[in-house]
Amino acid sequence: MTEITSGATGATKTKRVAVVTGASSGIGEATARRLADLGFDVVVGARRAERLRALAEEIGGRWSPLDVTDAASVDRFCADIGACSVLVNNAGGAFGLDRIEAADEEEWRAMYDVNVLGTLRMTKRLLPLLEASGDGHVVTVGSIAGYEPYTGGAGYNAAKFAERAFSRVLRMELLGHPVRVSEIDPGMVETEFSRVRFHGDEQRAKALYRGMTPLSAQDVADCIAFVVTRPAHVNIDTLVVLARDQCGATTVHRRATEGS
Ligand code: 8X3
């Protein structure tokens, strides 16, 4: 537990510090809000400083610019934290949906960098603080894409499979240490995810959710909140969470919509 002084009266309260990456939108933002509601001292990181600043002000948290693909940025961000009980490795994403014959090596590299190496950089840097807290917790946001490959998904699939391997190895290596390791693996969530994947093509991103009800960022944040609020001896290893309309990476029930 971390002793910090907070509140208008300056009273000393015990708050656990939670770091959330990729917190400027989507699952990261929703998670930061949920954890702040639960009484965590939330530290948010992302590249978009203005959105981050507004979020931190709103939730009474701390913020600092963070690019998990840049080791120096990770160092700067982590140097200011002081203490950490929970790390939510949420920063990540998919770039493109090309078949292997047309794969763009730069996109593959970028996916590996943000999803896999970004998670490594943050976890490695914060592990001493997580251990020192006496009840640390690393929560990594993976994906159903880490279980089921799909056509056009190879680069993202590979990154998400790797992230799952990372969590599993970390759990083994930390056995006997006071740090839990959990992965939250969602299916379709309506966030900026698909717009980014399709390079800003709004129509293509929207079409993905046609006739079905995807998860919201809040739905996934609820799962993360559940995982980090279990008693210290309970480790939720893996939580796969899909919309009721989805039962596999590519198996989706769609209702007829106007014009379809
Ligand atoms: C996002 C899920 O199935 O669109 O991580 O790749 S999927």
CSV table of C-alpha atoms and ligand atoms in Angstrom, one decimal:
chain,number,residue,atom,x,y,z
A,1,MET,CA,0.0,0.0,0.0
A,2,THR,CA,1.2,3.5,-0.7
A,3,GLU,CA,0.9,6.4,1.8
A,4,ILE,CA,0.2,9.6,0.0
A,5,THR,CA,-1.3,12.9,1.2
A,6,SER,CA,-4.3,14.1,-0.7
A,7,GLY,CA,-7.6,15.9,-0.4
A,8,ALA,CA,-8.5,19.5,0.4
A,9,THR,CA,-7.8,19.0,4.1
A,10,GLY,CA,-4.4,17.6,3.6
A,11,ALA,CA,-5.4,14.5,5.6
A,12,THR,CA,-3.2,11.5,5.1
A,13,LYS,CA,-5.1,8.8,3.2
A,14,THR,CA,-3.9,5.5,2.0
A,15,LYS,CA,-4.4,5.2,-1.8
A,16,ARG,CA,-3.1,2.6,-4.2
A,17,VAL,CA,-1.4,4.0,-7.2
A,18,ALA,CA,-2.6,2.8,-10.6
A,19,VAL,CA,-0.8,3.5,-13.8
A,20,VAL,CA,-2.9,3.3,-17.0
A,21,THR,CA,-1.2,3.5,-20.5
A,22,GLY,CA,-3.0,4.5,-23.6
A,23,ALA,CA,-5.4,6.4,-21.4
A,24,SER,CA,-6.3,9.3,-23.8
A,25,SER,CA,-9.3,7.4,-25.2
A,26,GLY,CA,-11.2,4.1,-25.3
A,27,ILE,CA,-10.5,1.3,-22.8
A,28,GLY,CA,-7.6,3.2,-21.2
A,29,GLU,CA,-9.7,6.3,-20.6
A,30,ALA,CA,-12.6,4.3,-19.3
A,31,THR,CA,-10.3,2.3,-17.0
A,32,ALA,CA,-8.7,5.4,-15.6
A,33,ARG,CA,-12.2,6.8,-14.8
A,34,ARG,CA,-13.3,3.6,-13.1
A,35,LEU,CA,-10.1,3.2,-11.1
A,36,ALA,CA,-10.4,6.8,-9.9
A,37,ASP,CA,-14.0,6.2,-8.9
A,38,LEU,CA,-12.8,3.2,-6.9
A,39,GLY,CA,-10.3,5.5,-5.0
A,40,PHE,CA,-7.1,4.7,-6.8
A,41,ASP,CA,-4.5,7.5,-7.2
A,42,VAL,CA,-4.5,7.2,-11.0
A,43,VAL,CA,-1.5,8.2,-13.2
A,44,VAL,CA,-2.4,8.3,-16.9
A,45,GLY,CA,-0.1,8.2,-19.8
A,46,ALA,CA,-0.5,8.5,-23.6
A,47,ARG,CA,0.8,10.5,-26.5
A,48,ARG,CA,-2.0,13.0,-26.8
A,49,ALA,CA,-1.2,15.4,-23.9
A,50,GLU,CA,-4.2,17.7,-24.2
A,51,ARG,CA,-6.7,14.9,-23.8
A,52,LEU,CA,-4.7,13.4,-21.0
A,53,ARG,CA,-4.5,16.7,-19.1
A,54,ALA,CA,-8.3,17.1,-19.4
A,55,LEU,CA,-8.9,13.6,-18.2
A,56,ALA,CA,-6.5,13.9,-15.3
A,57,GLU,CA,-8.1,17.1,-14.2
A,58,GLU,CA,-11.5,15.6,-14.4
A,59,ILE,CA,-10.7,12.5,-12.4
A,60,GLY,CA,-8.3,14.1,-10.0
A,61,GLY,CA,-5.4,12.1,-11.2
A,62,ARG,CA,-1.9,12.7,-12.4
A,63,TRP,CA,-0.7,12.7,-16.0
A,64,SER,CA,2.4,12.7,-18.1
A,65,PRO,CA,3.0,12.3,-21.8
A,66,LEU,CA,4.0,8.7,-22.6
A,67,ASP,CA,5.0,6.9,-25.8
A,68,VAL,CA,5.5,3.3,-24.9
A,69,THR,CA,7.4,2.8,-28.1
A,70,ASP,CA,10.1,5.2,-26.9
A,71,ALA,CA,12.3,3.9,-24.1
A,72,ALA,CA,13.4,7.4,-23.1
A,73,SER,CA,9.7,8.5,-22.8
A,74,VAL,CA,8.9,5.4,-20.7
A,75,ASP,CA,11.9,6.3,-18.4
A,76,ARG,CA,10.7,9.9,-18.1
A,77,PHE,CA,7.2,8.9,-17.3
A,78,CYS,CA,8.1,6.3,-14.8
A,79,ALA,CA,10.7,8.4,-13.0
A,80,ASP,CA,8.0,10.7,-11.7
A,81,ILE,CA,5.6,8.1,-10.4
A,82,GLY,CA,7.1,7.4,-7.0
A,83,ALA,CA,5.0,4.3,-6.2
A,84,CYS,CA,2.9,1.9,-8.1
A,85,SER,CA,0.5,-0.9,-7.1
A,86,VAL,CA,-1.3,-1.5,-10.4
A,87,LEU,CA,-0.1,-1.2,-13.9
A,88,VAL,CA,-2.6,-1.5,-16.7
A,89,ASN,CA,-0.8,-2.2,-20.0
A,90,ASN,CA,-3.5,-0.9,-22.3
A,91,ALA,CA,-1.6,1.0,-25.0
A,92,GLY,CA,-1.7,-1.0,-28.2
A,93,GLY,CA,-3.5,-1.3,-31.5
A,94,ALA,CA,-3.7,-2.9,-34.9
A,95,PHE,CA,-2.5,-1.3,-38.1
A,96,GLY,CA,-3.9,-2.6,-41.3
A,97,LEU,CA,-5.8,-5.8,-42.2
A,98,ASP,CA,-3.6,-6.9,-45.1
A,99,ARG,CA,-3.1,-10.5,-46.2
A,100,ILE,CA,0.5,-11.8,-45.7
A,101,GLU,CA,1.2,-11.5,-49.4
A,102,ALA,CA,0.7,-7.7,-49.1
A,103,ALA,CA,2.0,-7.2,-45.6
A,104,ASP,CA,3.6,-3.9,-44.8
A,105,GLU,CA,6.7,-4.6,-42.7
A,106,GLU,CA,6.6,-1.2,-41.1
A,107,GLU,CA,3.0,-1.8,-39.8
A,108,TRP,CA,4.1,-5.2,-38.4
A,109,ARG,CA,7.1,-3.5,-36.7
A,110,ALA,CA,4.8,-0.8,-35.3
A,111,MET,CA,2.3,-3.4,-33.9
A,112,TYR,CA,5.1,-5.4,-32.3
A,113,ASP,CA,6.6,-2.2,-30.8
A,114,VAL,CA,3.5,-0.8,-29.2
A,115,ASN,CA,1.8,-4.0,-28.2
A,116,VAL,CA,4.7,-6.3,-27.2
A,117,LEU,CA,7.7,-4.1,-26.5
A,118,GLY,CA,5.6,-1.4,-25.0
A,119,THR,CA,4.2,-3.8,-22.5
A,120,LEU,CA,7.7,-5.1,-21.8
A,121,ARG,CA,9.2,-1.6,-21.3
A,122,MET,CA,6.5,-0.5,-18.9
A,123,THR,CA,6.4,-3.7,-16.9
A,124,LYS,CA,10.2,-4.0,-16.6
A,125,ARG,CA,10.5,-0.4,-15.5
A,126,LEU,CA,7.7,-0.6,-12.9
A,127,LEU,CA,8.3,-4.1,-11.5
A,128,PRO,CA,10.5,-2.8,-8.6
A,129,LEU,CA,7.7,-0.4,-7.6
A,130,LEU,CA,5.0,-3.1,-8.0
A,131,GLU,CA,7.0,-5.5,-5.8
A,132,ALA,CA,7.8,-2.8,-3.2
A,133,SER,CA,4.0,-2.0,-2.9
A,134,GLY,CA,3.6,-5.4,-1.3
A,135,ASP,CA,0.5,-6.1,-3.5
A,136,GLY,CA,1.4,-5.3,-7.1
A,137,HIS,CA,-0.7,-6.2,-10.1
A,138,VAL,CA,0.1,-6.2,-13.8
A,139,VAL,CA,-3.0,-6.2,-16.0
A,140,THR,CA,-2.4,-6.4,-19.7
A,141,VAL,CA,-5.1,-5.8,-22.3
A,142,GLY,CA,-4.8,-8.5,-24.9
A,143,SER,CA,-7.4,-9.6,-27.4
A,144,ILE,CA,-9.4,-12.5,-28.7
A,145,ALA,CA,-6.9,-12.0,-31.6
A,146,GLY,CA,-4.3,-13.6,-29.3
A,147,TYR,CA,-6.3,-16.9,-29.4
A,148,GLU,CA,-7.8,-17.0,-32.9
A,149,PRO,CA,-5.9,-16.0,-36.0
A,150,TYR,CA,-8.0,-14.6,-38.8
A,151,THR,CA,-7.4,-13.7,-42.4
A,152,GLY,CA,-5.6,-10.3,-42.7
A,153,GLY,CA,-4.8,-10.4,-38.9
A,154,ALA,CA,-1.4,-12.1,-38.9
A,155,GLY,CA,0.6,-9.0,-37.8
A,156,TYR,CA,-1.9,-8.2,-35.0
A,157,ASN,CA,-2.4,-11.8,-34.2
A,158,ALA,CA,1.3,-12.4,-33.8
A,159,ALA,CA,1.6,-9.4,-31.5
A,160,LYS,CA,-1.4,-10.4,-29.3
A,161,PHE,CA,-0.2,-14.1,-29.2
A,162,ALA,CA,3.1,-12.7,-28.0
A,163,GLU,CA,1.5,-10.5,-25.4
A,164,ARG,CA,-0.3,-13.6,-24.0
A,165,ALA,CA,3.0,-15.5,-23.8
A,166,PHE,CA,4.5,-12.5,-22.0
A,167,SER,CA,1.8,-12.6,-19.3
A,168,ARG,CA,2.2,-16.3,-18.8
A,169,VAL,CA,5.9,-16.2,-18.5
A,170,LEU,CA,5.7,-13.2,-16.2
A,171,ARG,CA,3.3,-15.1,-13.9
A,172,MET,CA,5.8,-18.0,-13.7
A,173,GLU,CA,8.7,-15.7,-13.0
A,174,LEU,CA,6.8,-13.8,-10.3
A,175,LEU,CA,5.5,-16.9,-8.5
A,176,GLY,CA,6.2,-16.3,-4.8
A,177,HIS,CA,6.5,-12.6,-5.3
A,178,PRO,CA,3.7,-10.2,-4.2
A,179,VAL,CA,2.7,-9.3,-7.8
A,180,ARG,CA,-0.4,-10.6,-9.6
A,181,VAL,CA,-0.5,-11.0,-13.4
A,182,SER,CA,-3.8,-10.8,-15.2
A,183,GLU,CA,-4.8,-10.6,-18.8
A,184,ILE,CA,-8.1,-9.2,-20.1
A,185,ASP,CA,-8.8,-10.3,-23.6
A,186,PRO,CA,-11.7,-8.6,-25.3
A,187,GLY,CA,-13.4,-9.2,-28.6
A,188,MET,CA,-15.1,-6.4,-30.6
A,189,VAL,CA,-15.1,-3.1,-28.6
A,190,GLU,CA,-16.3,0.0,-30.3
A,191,THR,CA,-13.5,2.5,-29.7
A,192,GLU,CA,-11.0,4.2,-32.0
A,193,PHE,CA,-9.4,0.8,-32.6
A,194,SER,CA,-10.9,0.0,-36.0
A,195,ARG,CA,-10.6,3.6,-37.2
A,196,VAL,CA,-6.9,3.4,-36.5
A,197,ARG,CA,-6.6,0.0,-38.0
A,198,PHE,CA,-8.2,1.2,-41.2
A,199,HIS,CA,-6.1,4.4,-41.3
A,200,GLY,CA,-9.0,6.7,-40.5
A,201,ASP,CA,-11.6,5.1,-42.8
A,202,GLU,CA,-14.7,5.9,-40.7
A,203,GLN,CA,-17.1,4.0,-43.0
A,204,ARG,CA,-15.0,0.8,-43.0
A,205,ALA,CA,-14.7,1.0,-39.2
A,206,LYS,CA,-18.4,1.5,-38.7
A,207,ALA,CA,-19.3,-1.4,-41.0
A,208,LEU,CA,-17.5,-3.8,-38.7
A,209,TYR,CA,-20.2,-3.3,-36.0
A,210,ARG,CA,-23.2,-3.3,-38.4
A,211,GLY,CA,-26.2,-5.2,-37.0
A,212,MET,CA,-24.4,-6.3,-33.8
A,213,THR,CA,-23.9,-4.8,-30.4
A,214,PRO,CA,-20.2,-4.6,-29.6
A,215,LEU,CA,-18.7,-4.1,-26.1
A,216,SER,CA,-18.1,-0.6,-25.0
A,217,ALA,CA,-14.9,0.7,-23.5
A,218,GLN,CA,-16.7,0.8,-20.1
A,219,ASP,CA,-17.6,-2.9,-20.3
A,220,VAL,CA,-13.9,-3.7,-20.5
A,221,ALA,CA,-13.0,-1.2,-17.8
A,222,ASP,CA,-15.6,-2.9,-15.5
A,223,CYS,CA,-13.7,-6.2,-16.0
A,224,ILE,CA,-10.4,-4.5,-15.2
A,225,ALA,CA,-11.9,-2.9,-12.1
A,226,PHE,CA,-13.2,-6.3,-11.0
A,227,VAL,CA,-9.8,-8.0,-11.5
A,228,VAL,CA,-7.9,-5.3,-9.5
A,229,THR,CA,-10.3,-5.2,-6.6
A,230,ARG,CA,-10.1,-8.9,-5.7
A,231,PRO,CA,-8.4,-9.7,-2.4
A,232,ALA,CA,-4.6,-9.8,-2.7
A,233,HIS,CA,-4.4,-13.6,-2.7
A,234,VAL,CA,-6.8,-14.0,-5.6
A,235,ASN,CA,-5.3,-13.7,-9.1
A,236,ILE,CA,-7.7,-13.6,-12.1
A,237,ASP,CA,-5.4,-15.2,-14.6
A,238,THR,CA,-7.3,-14.6,-17.8
A,239,LEU,CA,-10.6,-13.0,-18.6
A,240,VAL,CA,-11.9,-13.4,-22.2
A,241,VAL,CA,-14.8,-11.0,-22.7
A,242,LEU,CA,-16.9,-11.0,-25.8
A,243,ALA,CA,-20.2,-9.3,-26.8
A,244,ARG,CA,-23.2,-11.6,-26.7
A,245,ASP,CA,-23.3,-11.2,-30.5
A,246,GLN,CA,-19.8,-12.6,-30.9
A,247,CYS,CA,-18.5,-16.1,-30.1
A,248,GLY,CA,-15.1,-16.2,-31.8
A,249,ALA,CA,-12.7,-13.8,-33.5
A,250,THR,CA,-14.8,-13.9,-36.7
A,251,THR,CA,-18.1,-15.5,-35.6
A,252,VAL,CA,-20.5,-12.7,-35.2
A,253,HIS,CA,-24.3,-12.6,-35.2
A,254,ARG,CA,-25.7,-9.7,-37.2
A,255,ARG,CA,-29.3,-8.5,-37.4
A,256,ALA,CA,-30.7,-7.1,-40.6
A,257,THR,CA,-30.3,-3.4,-40.7
A,258,GLU,CA,-31.8,-0.7,-42.9
A,259,GLY,CA,-30.3,-0.9,-46.4
A,260,SER,CA,-28.7,-4.3,-45.9
B,1,8X3,C1,-9.6,-6.4,-31.1
B,1,8X3,C2,-10.3,-7.7,-31.4
B,1,8X3,O1,-10.9,-9.4,-33.1
B,1,8X3,O2,-11.0,-7.1,-33.8
B,1,8X3,O3,-8.5,-6.7,-30.3
B,1,8X3,O4,-8.9,-8.2,-33.6
B,1,8X3,S1,-10.3,-8.1,-33.0
